[in-house]
Coordinates of C-alpha atoms in Angstrom, one line a residue:
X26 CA -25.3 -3.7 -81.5
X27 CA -23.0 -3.6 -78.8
X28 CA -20.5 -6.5 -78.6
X29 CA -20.9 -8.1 -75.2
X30 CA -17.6 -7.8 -72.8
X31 CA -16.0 -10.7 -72.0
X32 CA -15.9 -11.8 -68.5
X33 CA -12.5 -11.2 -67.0
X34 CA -11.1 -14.1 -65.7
X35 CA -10.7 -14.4 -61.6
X36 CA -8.0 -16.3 -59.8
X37 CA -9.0 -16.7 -56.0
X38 CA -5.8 -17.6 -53.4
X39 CA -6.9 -19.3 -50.2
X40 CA -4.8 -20.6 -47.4
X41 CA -4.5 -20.1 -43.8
X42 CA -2.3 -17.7 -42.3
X43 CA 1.6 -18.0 -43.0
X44 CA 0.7 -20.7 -45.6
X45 CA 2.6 -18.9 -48.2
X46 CA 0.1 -16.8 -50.4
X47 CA 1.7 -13.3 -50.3
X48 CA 4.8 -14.8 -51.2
X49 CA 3.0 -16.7 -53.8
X50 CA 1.0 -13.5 -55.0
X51 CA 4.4 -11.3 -55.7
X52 CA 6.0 -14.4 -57.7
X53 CA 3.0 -14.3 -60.2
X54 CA 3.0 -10.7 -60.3
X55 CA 6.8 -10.0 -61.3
X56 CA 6.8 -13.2 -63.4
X57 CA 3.6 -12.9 -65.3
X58 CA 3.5 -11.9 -68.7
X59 CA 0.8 -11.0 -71.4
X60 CA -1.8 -10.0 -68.5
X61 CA -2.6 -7.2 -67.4
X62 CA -3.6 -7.8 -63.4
X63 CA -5.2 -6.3 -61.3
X64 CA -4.7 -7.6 -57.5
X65 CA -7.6 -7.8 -54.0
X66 CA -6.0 -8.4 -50.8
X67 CA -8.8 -9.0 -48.2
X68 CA -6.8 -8.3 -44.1
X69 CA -8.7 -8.8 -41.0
X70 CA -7.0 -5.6 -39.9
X71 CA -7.0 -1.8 -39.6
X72 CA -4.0 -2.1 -41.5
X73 CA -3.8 -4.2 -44.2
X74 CA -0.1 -5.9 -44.2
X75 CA -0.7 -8.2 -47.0
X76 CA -1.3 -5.0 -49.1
X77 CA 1.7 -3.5 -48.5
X78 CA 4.1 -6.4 -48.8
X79 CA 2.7 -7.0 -52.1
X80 CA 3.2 -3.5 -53.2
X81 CA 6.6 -3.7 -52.4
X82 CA 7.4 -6.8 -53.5
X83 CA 5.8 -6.8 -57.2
X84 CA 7.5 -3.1 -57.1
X85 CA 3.8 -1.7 -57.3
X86 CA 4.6 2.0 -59.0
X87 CA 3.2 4.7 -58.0
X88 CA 1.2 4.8 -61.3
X89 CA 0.3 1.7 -61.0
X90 CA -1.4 1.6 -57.4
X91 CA -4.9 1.5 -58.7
X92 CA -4.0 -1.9 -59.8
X93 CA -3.9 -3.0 -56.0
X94 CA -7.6 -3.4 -54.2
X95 CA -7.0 -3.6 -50.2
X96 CA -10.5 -4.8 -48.3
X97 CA -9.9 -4.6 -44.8
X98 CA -11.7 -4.7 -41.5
X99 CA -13.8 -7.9 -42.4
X100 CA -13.9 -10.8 -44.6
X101 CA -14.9 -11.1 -48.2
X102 CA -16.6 -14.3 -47.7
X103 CA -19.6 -12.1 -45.2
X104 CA -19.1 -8.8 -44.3
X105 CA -17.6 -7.4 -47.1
X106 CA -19.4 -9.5 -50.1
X107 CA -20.3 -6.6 -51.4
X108 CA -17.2 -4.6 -50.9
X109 CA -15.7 -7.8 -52.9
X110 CA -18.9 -7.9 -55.6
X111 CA -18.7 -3.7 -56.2
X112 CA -14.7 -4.4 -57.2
X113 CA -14.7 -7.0 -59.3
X114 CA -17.1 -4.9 -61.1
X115 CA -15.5 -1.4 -60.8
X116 CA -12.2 -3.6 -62.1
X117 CA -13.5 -5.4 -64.3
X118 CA -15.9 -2.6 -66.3
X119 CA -12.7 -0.1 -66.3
X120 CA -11.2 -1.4 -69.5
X121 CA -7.1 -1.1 -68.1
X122 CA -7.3 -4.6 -66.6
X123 CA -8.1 -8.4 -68.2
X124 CA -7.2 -10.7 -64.8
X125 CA -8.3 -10.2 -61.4
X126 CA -6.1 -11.6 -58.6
X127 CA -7.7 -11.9 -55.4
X128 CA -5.6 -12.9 -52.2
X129 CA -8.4 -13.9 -49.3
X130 CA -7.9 -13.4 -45.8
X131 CA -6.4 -17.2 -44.0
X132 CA -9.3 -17.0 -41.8
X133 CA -12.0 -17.1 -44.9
X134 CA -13.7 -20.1 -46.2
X135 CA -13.4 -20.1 -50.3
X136 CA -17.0 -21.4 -51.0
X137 CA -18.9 -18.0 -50.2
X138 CA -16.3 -16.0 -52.1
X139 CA -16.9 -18.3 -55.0
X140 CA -20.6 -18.1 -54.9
X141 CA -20.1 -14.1 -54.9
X142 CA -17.6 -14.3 -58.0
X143 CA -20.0 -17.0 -59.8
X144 CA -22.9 -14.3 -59.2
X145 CA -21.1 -11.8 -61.8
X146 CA -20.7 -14.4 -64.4
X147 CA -24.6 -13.5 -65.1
X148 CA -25.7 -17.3 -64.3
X149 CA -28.7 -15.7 -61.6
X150 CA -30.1 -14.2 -64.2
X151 CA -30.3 -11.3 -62.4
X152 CA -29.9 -8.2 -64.9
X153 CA -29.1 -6.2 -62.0
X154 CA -25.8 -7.8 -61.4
X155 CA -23.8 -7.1 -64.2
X156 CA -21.9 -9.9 -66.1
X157 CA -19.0 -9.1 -66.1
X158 CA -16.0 -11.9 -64.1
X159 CA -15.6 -15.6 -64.2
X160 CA -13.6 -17.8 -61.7
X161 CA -10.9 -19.1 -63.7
X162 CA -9.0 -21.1 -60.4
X163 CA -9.1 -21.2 -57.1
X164 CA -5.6 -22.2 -55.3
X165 CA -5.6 -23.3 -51.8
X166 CA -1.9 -22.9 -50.0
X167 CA -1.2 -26.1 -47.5
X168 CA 1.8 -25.2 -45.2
X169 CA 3.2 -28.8 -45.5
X170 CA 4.7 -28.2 -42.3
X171 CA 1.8 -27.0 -40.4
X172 CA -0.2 -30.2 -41.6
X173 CA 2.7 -32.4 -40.5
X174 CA 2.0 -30.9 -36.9
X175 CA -1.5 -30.9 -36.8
X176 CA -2.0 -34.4 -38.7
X177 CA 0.9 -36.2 -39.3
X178 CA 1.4 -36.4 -35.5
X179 CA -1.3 -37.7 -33.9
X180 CA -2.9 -34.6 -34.5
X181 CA -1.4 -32.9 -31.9
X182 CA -3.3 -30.0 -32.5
X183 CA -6.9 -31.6 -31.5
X184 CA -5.4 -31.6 -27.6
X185 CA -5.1 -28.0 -27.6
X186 CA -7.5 -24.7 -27.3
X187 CA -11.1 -24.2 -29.2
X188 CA -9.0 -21.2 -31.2
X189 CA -6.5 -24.1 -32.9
X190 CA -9.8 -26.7 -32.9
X191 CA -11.4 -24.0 -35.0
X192 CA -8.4 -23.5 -37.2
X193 CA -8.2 -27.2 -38.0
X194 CA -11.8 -27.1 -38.9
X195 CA -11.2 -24.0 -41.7
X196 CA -8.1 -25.9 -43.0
X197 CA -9.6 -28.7 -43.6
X198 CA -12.7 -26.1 -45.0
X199 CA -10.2 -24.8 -47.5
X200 CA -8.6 -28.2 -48.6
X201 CA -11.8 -29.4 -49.8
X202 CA -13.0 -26.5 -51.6
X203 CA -10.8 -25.7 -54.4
X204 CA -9.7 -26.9 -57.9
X205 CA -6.1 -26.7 -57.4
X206 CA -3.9 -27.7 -54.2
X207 CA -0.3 -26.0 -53.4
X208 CA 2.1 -27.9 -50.8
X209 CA 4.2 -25.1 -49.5
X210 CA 6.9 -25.1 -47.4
X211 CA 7.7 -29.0 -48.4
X212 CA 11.8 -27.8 -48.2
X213 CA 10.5 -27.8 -44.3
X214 CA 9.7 -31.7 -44.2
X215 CA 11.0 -34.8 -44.5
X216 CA 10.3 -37.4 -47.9
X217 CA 8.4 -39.2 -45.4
X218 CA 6.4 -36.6 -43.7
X219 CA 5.2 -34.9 -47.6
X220 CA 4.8 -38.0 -48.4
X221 CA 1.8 -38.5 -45.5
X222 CA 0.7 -34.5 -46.3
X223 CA 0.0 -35.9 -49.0
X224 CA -2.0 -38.8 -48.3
X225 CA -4.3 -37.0 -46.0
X226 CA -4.9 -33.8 -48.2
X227 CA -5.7 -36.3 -51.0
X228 CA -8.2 -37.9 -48.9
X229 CA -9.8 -34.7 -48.4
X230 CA -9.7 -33.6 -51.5
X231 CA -9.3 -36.3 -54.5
X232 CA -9.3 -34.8 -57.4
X233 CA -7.8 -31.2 -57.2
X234 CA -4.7 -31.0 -58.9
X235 CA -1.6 -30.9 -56.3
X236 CA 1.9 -28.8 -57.3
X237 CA 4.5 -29.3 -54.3
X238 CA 6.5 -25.9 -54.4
X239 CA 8.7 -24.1 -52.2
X240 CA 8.4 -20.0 -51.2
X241 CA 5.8 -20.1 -53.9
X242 CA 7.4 -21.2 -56.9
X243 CA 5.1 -22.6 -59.3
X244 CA 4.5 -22.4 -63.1
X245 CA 2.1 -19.4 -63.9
X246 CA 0.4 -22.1 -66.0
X247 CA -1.4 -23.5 -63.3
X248 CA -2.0 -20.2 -61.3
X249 CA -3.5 -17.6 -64.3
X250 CA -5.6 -18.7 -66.8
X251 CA -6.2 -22.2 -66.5
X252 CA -9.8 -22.5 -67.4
X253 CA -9.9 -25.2 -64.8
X254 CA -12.9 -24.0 -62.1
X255 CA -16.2 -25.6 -62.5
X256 CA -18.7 -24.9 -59.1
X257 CA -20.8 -27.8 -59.5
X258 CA -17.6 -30.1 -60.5
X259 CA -15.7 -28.4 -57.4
X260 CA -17.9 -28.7 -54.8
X261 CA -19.2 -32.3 -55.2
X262 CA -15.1 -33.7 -54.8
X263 CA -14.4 -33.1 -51.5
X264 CA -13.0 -36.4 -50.4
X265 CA -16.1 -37.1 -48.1
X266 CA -18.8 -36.7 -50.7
X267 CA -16.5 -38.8 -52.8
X268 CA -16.0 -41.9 -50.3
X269 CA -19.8 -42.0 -50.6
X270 CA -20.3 -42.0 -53.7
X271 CA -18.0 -44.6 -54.0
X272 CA -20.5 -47.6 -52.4
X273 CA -23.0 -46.7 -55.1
X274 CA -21.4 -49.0 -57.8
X275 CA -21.2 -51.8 -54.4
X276 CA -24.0 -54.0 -54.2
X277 CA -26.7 -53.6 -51.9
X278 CA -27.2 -55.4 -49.6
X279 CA -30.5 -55.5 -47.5
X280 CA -31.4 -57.2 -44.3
X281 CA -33.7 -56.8 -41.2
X282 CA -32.2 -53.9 -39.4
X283 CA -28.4 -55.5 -39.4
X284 CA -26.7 -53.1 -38.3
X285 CA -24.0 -55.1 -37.2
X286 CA -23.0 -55.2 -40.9
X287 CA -21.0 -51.3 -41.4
X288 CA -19.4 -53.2 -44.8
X289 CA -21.9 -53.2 -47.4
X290 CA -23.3 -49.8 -47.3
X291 CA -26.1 -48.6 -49.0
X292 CA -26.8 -45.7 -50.8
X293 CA -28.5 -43.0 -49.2
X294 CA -30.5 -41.1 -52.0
X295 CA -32.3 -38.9 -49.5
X296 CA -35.3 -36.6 -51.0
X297 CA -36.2 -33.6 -48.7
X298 CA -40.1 -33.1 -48.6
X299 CA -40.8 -29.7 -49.7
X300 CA -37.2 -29.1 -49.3
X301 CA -34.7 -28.5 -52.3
X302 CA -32.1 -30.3 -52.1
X303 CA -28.9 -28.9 -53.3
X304 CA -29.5 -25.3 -52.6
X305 CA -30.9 -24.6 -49.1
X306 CA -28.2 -23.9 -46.5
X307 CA -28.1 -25.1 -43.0
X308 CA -28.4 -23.9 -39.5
X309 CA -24.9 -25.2 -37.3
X310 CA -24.6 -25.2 -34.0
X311 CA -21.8 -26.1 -31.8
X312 CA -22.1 -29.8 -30.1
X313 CA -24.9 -31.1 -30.8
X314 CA -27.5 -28.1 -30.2
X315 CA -30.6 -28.6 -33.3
X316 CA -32.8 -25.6 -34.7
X317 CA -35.8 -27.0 -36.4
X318 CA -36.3 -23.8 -38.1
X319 CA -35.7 -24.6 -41.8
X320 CA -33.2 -21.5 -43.4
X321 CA -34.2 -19.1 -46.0
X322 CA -32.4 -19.8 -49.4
X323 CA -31.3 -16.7 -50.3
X324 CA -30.3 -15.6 -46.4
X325 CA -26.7 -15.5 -45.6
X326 CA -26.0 -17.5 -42.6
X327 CA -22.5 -16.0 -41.7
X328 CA -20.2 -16.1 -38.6
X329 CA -17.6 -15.3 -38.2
X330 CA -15.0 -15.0 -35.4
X331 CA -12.1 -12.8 -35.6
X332 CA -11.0 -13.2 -32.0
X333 CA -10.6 -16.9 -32.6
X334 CA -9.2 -16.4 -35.8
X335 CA -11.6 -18.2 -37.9
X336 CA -15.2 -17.4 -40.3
X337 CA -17.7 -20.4 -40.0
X338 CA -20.2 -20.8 -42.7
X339 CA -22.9 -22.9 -43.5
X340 CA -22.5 -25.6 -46.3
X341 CA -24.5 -27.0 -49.0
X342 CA -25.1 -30.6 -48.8
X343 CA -24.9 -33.4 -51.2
X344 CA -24.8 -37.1 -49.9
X345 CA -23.7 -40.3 -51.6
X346 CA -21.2 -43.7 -50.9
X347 CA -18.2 -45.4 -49.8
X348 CA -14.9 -46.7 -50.2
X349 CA -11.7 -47.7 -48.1
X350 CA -7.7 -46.8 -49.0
X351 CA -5.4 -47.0 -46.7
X352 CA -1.9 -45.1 -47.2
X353 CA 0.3 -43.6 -44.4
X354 CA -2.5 -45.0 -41.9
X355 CA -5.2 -42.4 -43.4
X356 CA -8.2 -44.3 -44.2
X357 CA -12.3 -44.4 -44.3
X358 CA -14.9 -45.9 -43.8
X359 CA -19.1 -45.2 -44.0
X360 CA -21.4 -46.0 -41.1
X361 CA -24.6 -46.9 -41.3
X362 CA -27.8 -47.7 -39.2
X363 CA -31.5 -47.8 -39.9
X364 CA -32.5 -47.2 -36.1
X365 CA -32.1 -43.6 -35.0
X366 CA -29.5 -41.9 -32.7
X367 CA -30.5 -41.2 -29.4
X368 CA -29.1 -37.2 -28.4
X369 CA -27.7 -37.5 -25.5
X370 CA -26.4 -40.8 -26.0
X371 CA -24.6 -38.7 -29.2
X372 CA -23.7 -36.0 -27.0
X373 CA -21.6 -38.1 -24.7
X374 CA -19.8 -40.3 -27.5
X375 CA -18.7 -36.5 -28.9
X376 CA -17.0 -35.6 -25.9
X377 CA -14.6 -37.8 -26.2
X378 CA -14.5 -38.0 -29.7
X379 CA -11.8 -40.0 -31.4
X380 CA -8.7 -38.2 -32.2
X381 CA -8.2 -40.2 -35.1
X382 CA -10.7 -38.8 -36.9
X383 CA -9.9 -36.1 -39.5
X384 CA -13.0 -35.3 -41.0
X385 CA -17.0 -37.1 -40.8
X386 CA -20.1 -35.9 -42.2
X387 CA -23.2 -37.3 -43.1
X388 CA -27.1 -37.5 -42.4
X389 CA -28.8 -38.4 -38.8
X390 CA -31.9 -39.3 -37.9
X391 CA -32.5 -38.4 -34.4
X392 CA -34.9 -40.6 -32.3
X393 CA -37.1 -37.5 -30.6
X394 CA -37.9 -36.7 -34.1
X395 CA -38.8 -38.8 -36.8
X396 CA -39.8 -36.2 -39.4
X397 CA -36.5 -34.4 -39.3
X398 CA -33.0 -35.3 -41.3
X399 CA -30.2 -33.9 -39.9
X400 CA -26.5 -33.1 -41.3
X401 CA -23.7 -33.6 -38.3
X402 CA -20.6 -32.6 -39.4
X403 CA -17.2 -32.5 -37.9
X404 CA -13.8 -31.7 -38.6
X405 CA -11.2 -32.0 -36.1
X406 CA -12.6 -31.2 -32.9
X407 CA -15.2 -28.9 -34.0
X408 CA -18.7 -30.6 -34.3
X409 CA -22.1 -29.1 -35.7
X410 CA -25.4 -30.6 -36.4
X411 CA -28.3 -28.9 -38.6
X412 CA -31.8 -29.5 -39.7
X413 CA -32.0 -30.1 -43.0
X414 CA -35.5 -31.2 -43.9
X415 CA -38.6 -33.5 -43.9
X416 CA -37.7 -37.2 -44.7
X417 CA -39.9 -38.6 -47.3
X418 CA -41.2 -40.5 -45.3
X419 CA -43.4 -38.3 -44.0
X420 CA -44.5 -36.9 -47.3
X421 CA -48.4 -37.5 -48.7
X422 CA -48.3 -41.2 -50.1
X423 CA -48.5 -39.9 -53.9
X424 CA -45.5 -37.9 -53.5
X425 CA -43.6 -41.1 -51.7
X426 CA -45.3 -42.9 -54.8
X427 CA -44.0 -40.8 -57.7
X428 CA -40.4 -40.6 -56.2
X429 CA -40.1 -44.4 -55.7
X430 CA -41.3 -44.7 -59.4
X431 CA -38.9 -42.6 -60.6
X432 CA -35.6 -43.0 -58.9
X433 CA -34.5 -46.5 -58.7
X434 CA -32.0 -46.0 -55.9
X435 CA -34.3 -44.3 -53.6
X436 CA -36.4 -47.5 -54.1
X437 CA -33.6 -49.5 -53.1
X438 CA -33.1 -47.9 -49.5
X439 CA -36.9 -47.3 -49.4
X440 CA -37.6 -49.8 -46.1
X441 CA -41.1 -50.2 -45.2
X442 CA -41.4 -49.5 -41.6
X443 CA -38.8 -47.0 -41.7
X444 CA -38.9 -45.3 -44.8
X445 CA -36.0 -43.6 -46.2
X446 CA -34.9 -42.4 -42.1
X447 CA -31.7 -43.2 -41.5
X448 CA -27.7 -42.6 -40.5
X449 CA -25.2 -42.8 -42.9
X450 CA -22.0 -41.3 -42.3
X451 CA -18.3 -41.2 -44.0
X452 CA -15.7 -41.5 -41.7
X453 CA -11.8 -39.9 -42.9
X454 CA -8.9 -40.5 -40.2
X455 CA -5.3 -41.7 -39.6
X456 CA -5.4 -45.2 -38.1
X457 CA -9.0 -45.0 -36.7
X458 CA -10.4 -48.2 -34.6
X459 CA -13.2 -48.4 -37.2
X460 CA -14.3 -50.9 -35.1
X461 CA -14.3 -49.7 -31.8
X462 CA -16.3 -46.2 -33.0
X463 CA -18.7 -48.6 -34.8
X464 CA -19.8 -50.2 -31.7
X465 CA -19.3 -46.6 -30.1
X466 CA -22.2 -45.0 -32.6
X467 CA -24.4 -48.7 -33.0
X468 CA -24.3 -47.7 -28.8
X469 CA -25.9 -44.5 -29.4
X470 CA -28.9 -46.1 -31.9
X471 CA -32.1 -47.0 -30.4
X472 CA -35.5 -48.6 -31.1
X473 CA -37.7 -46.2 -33.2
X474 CA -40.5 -45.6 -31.5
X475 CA -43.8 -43.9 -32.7
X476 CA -42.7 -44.9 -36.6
X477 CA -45.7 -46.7 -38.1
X478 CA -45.3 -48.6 -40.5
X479 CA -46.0 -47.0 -44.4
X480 CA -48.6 -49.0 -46.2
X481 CA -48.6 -47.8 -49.5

């Protein structure tokens, strides 16, 4: 029998533009050793830059130019996921390479790309995708000086155009999604301002292991062969997620409809009626704008926007906890109501949204509809709200029955008139008036009406 190849280990390189990854790129390549790599550069342009500086500066022979992949005129994380899928393979099945480099365009988000990459380690099941690659890493690049403008200052950049809004939104995309975390550029700042980089790309992302370099400089240890990517492990630490997952070891606290009381959040262990819950994917639209239309599972919901210099993608969802740290004025906090938000009300409080707020995500219940959950998401000033299914509540009383039985903390936020409905969201900012956009959001929260009561 045939032994079975091994799959060839993938190193993805994220980062938005001038971050540093090119730079980063050619230090790996001329100071590798024992692998023999073969190198994807994904440019929005006719011409692919990137490509070329890379050949030049890892001295690329002419022998050797197979070795170099350039996908251009899209982005590997939607138009071209197959381009990116039919490489990997064609590199990985020719036998003259064992590591795959792959430098993504700085407008791409790295969660599609790793989805495509995780489809070719043969998990689907799919026996017409050949197994054949593994992510090994994926490095994000964080200009420390870019975040000290857009953060570290009042975040300057929230007063400018939709085209920076929409960068700040895919930086802060990038940040959380990724297993290891390069500060670049930090010869560029001050003790003080890395030190506050710091604090807020830690609060976005928790757990990734961070390496402060300069023009790239990093040891290959961390950057090939690492062994360090895990999807599932990767996904669920964005700093959010994490916050909320947090106030599950609090206590709970119950009392009638006091939502007054934002300190002693509960958990929100939120089952989707004829929904599944990790692996659906989300319709977002811009301020505020809902699509009840549930979205295929296997459909690609990709946009992207090359004019404005950024792809938008649509997220899985997990929800959980709190917590509270407070370092360099970044801090969070978890808001939460068991009366429903009223839309326009909503609209209004996110036209003037506070600038102090980095990053908030979470589940809404709106009050026209009390059989749909809702995920409203913002980063920066960009703001999105999709459906994302039926609340239990709503489910036949025997389904509501078996899922009370058998998860304990869904029983605990089960409420009898209300069901599991609810708003729960985690707040991450630099020296937000917590309370000030609690009153704010309790403003928006009205009286449910038509809810009767569940007598089971």
């Amino acid at each position: 029998m045939k032994a079975k190849q091994p799959l060839i280990p993938v190193t993805l390189l994220t980062g938005y533009l001038g971050a540093g990854k090119t730079t980063l790129l050619n230090y790996v390549l001329n100071n590798q050793k024992g692998y023999k790599v073969a190198v994807i550069v994904n440019d929005i342009g006719e011409v692919n830059i990137d490509a070329d500086l890379i050949q030049k500066g890892a001295s690329i022979v002419e022998e050797d130019k197979d070795s170099l992949v350039p996908l251009q005129n899209g982005c590997i994380c939607c138009t071209l996921k197959t381009d990116l899928m039919n490489q990997i393979i064609q590199l990985a099945t020719d036998g003259r390479f064992d590591y795959i480099l792959i430098e993504a365009s700085g407008i791409c988000e790295p969660m599609p790309i790793a989805q495509t990459i995780e489809a070719l380690s043969g998990i689907t099941g799919d026996k017409k995708i050949p197994a054949c690659a593994k992510l090994d890493n994926i490095i994000t690049v964080v200009d420390a000086y870019r975040l000290v403008t857009e953060f570290g200052s009042g975040n300057s950049m929230l007063n400018k155009n939709l085209d920076e809004e929409d960068i700040e939104a895919l930086l802060i995309q990038q940040i959380e999604f990724c297993n290891t975390i390069l500060i670049n550029k930090t010869d560029l700042v001050t003790p003080e301002q890395l030190a506050e980089v710091k604090a807020v790309v830690r609060e976005l992302q928790p757990q990734a292991r961070m390496i402060e370099t300069q023009k790239g400089v990093v040891d290959l240890e961390y950057v090939l062969g690492t062994e360090s990517f895990d999807f599932e492990k990767v996904y669920s630490t964005a700093g959010w997620i994490k916050k909320l997952e947090e106030s599950e070891n609090e206590e709970h606290h119950h009392g009638d409809d006091d939502d007054d009381d934002h300190d002693h959040e509960e958990h929100e262990h939120h089952h989707h009626h004829d929904h599944d819950d990790d692996d659906h994917d989300h319709d977002e639209h811009e301020h505020h704008h809902h699509d009840d239309d549930d979205d295929d599972e296997d459909e690609d919901h990709s946009d992207c926007d090359h004019e404005h210099g950024v792809c938008h993608h649509h997220h899985h969802h997990h929800h959980h906890g709190e917590g509270e740290a407070e370092e360099y004025g970044i801090g969070t906090f978890v808001y939460y109501s068991r009366r429903p938000v009223d839309r326009m009300k909503l609209e209004d409080f996110a036209q003037n949204w506070p600038a102090s707020v980095i990053r908030a995500k979470g589940i809404v219940w709106f009050s026209d509809d009390n059989e749909g959950a809702y995920i409203l998401e913002q980063a920066g000033r960009q703001i999105t709200a999709g459906f994302s299914g039926e609340w239990m509540a709503t489910a036949p009383k025997a389904q509501i029955k078996r899922a009370l039985a058998s998860d304990p903390e869904f029983a605990k936020n089960w409420d009898e008139n209300v069901g599991d409905r609810m708003v729960k969201m985690v707040f991450i900012g630099r020296k937000m008036d917590k309370a000030k956009i609690t009153a704010d959001l309790d403003a928006c929260c009205v009286d449910p009406v038509n809810v009767k009561k569940i007598n089971l």
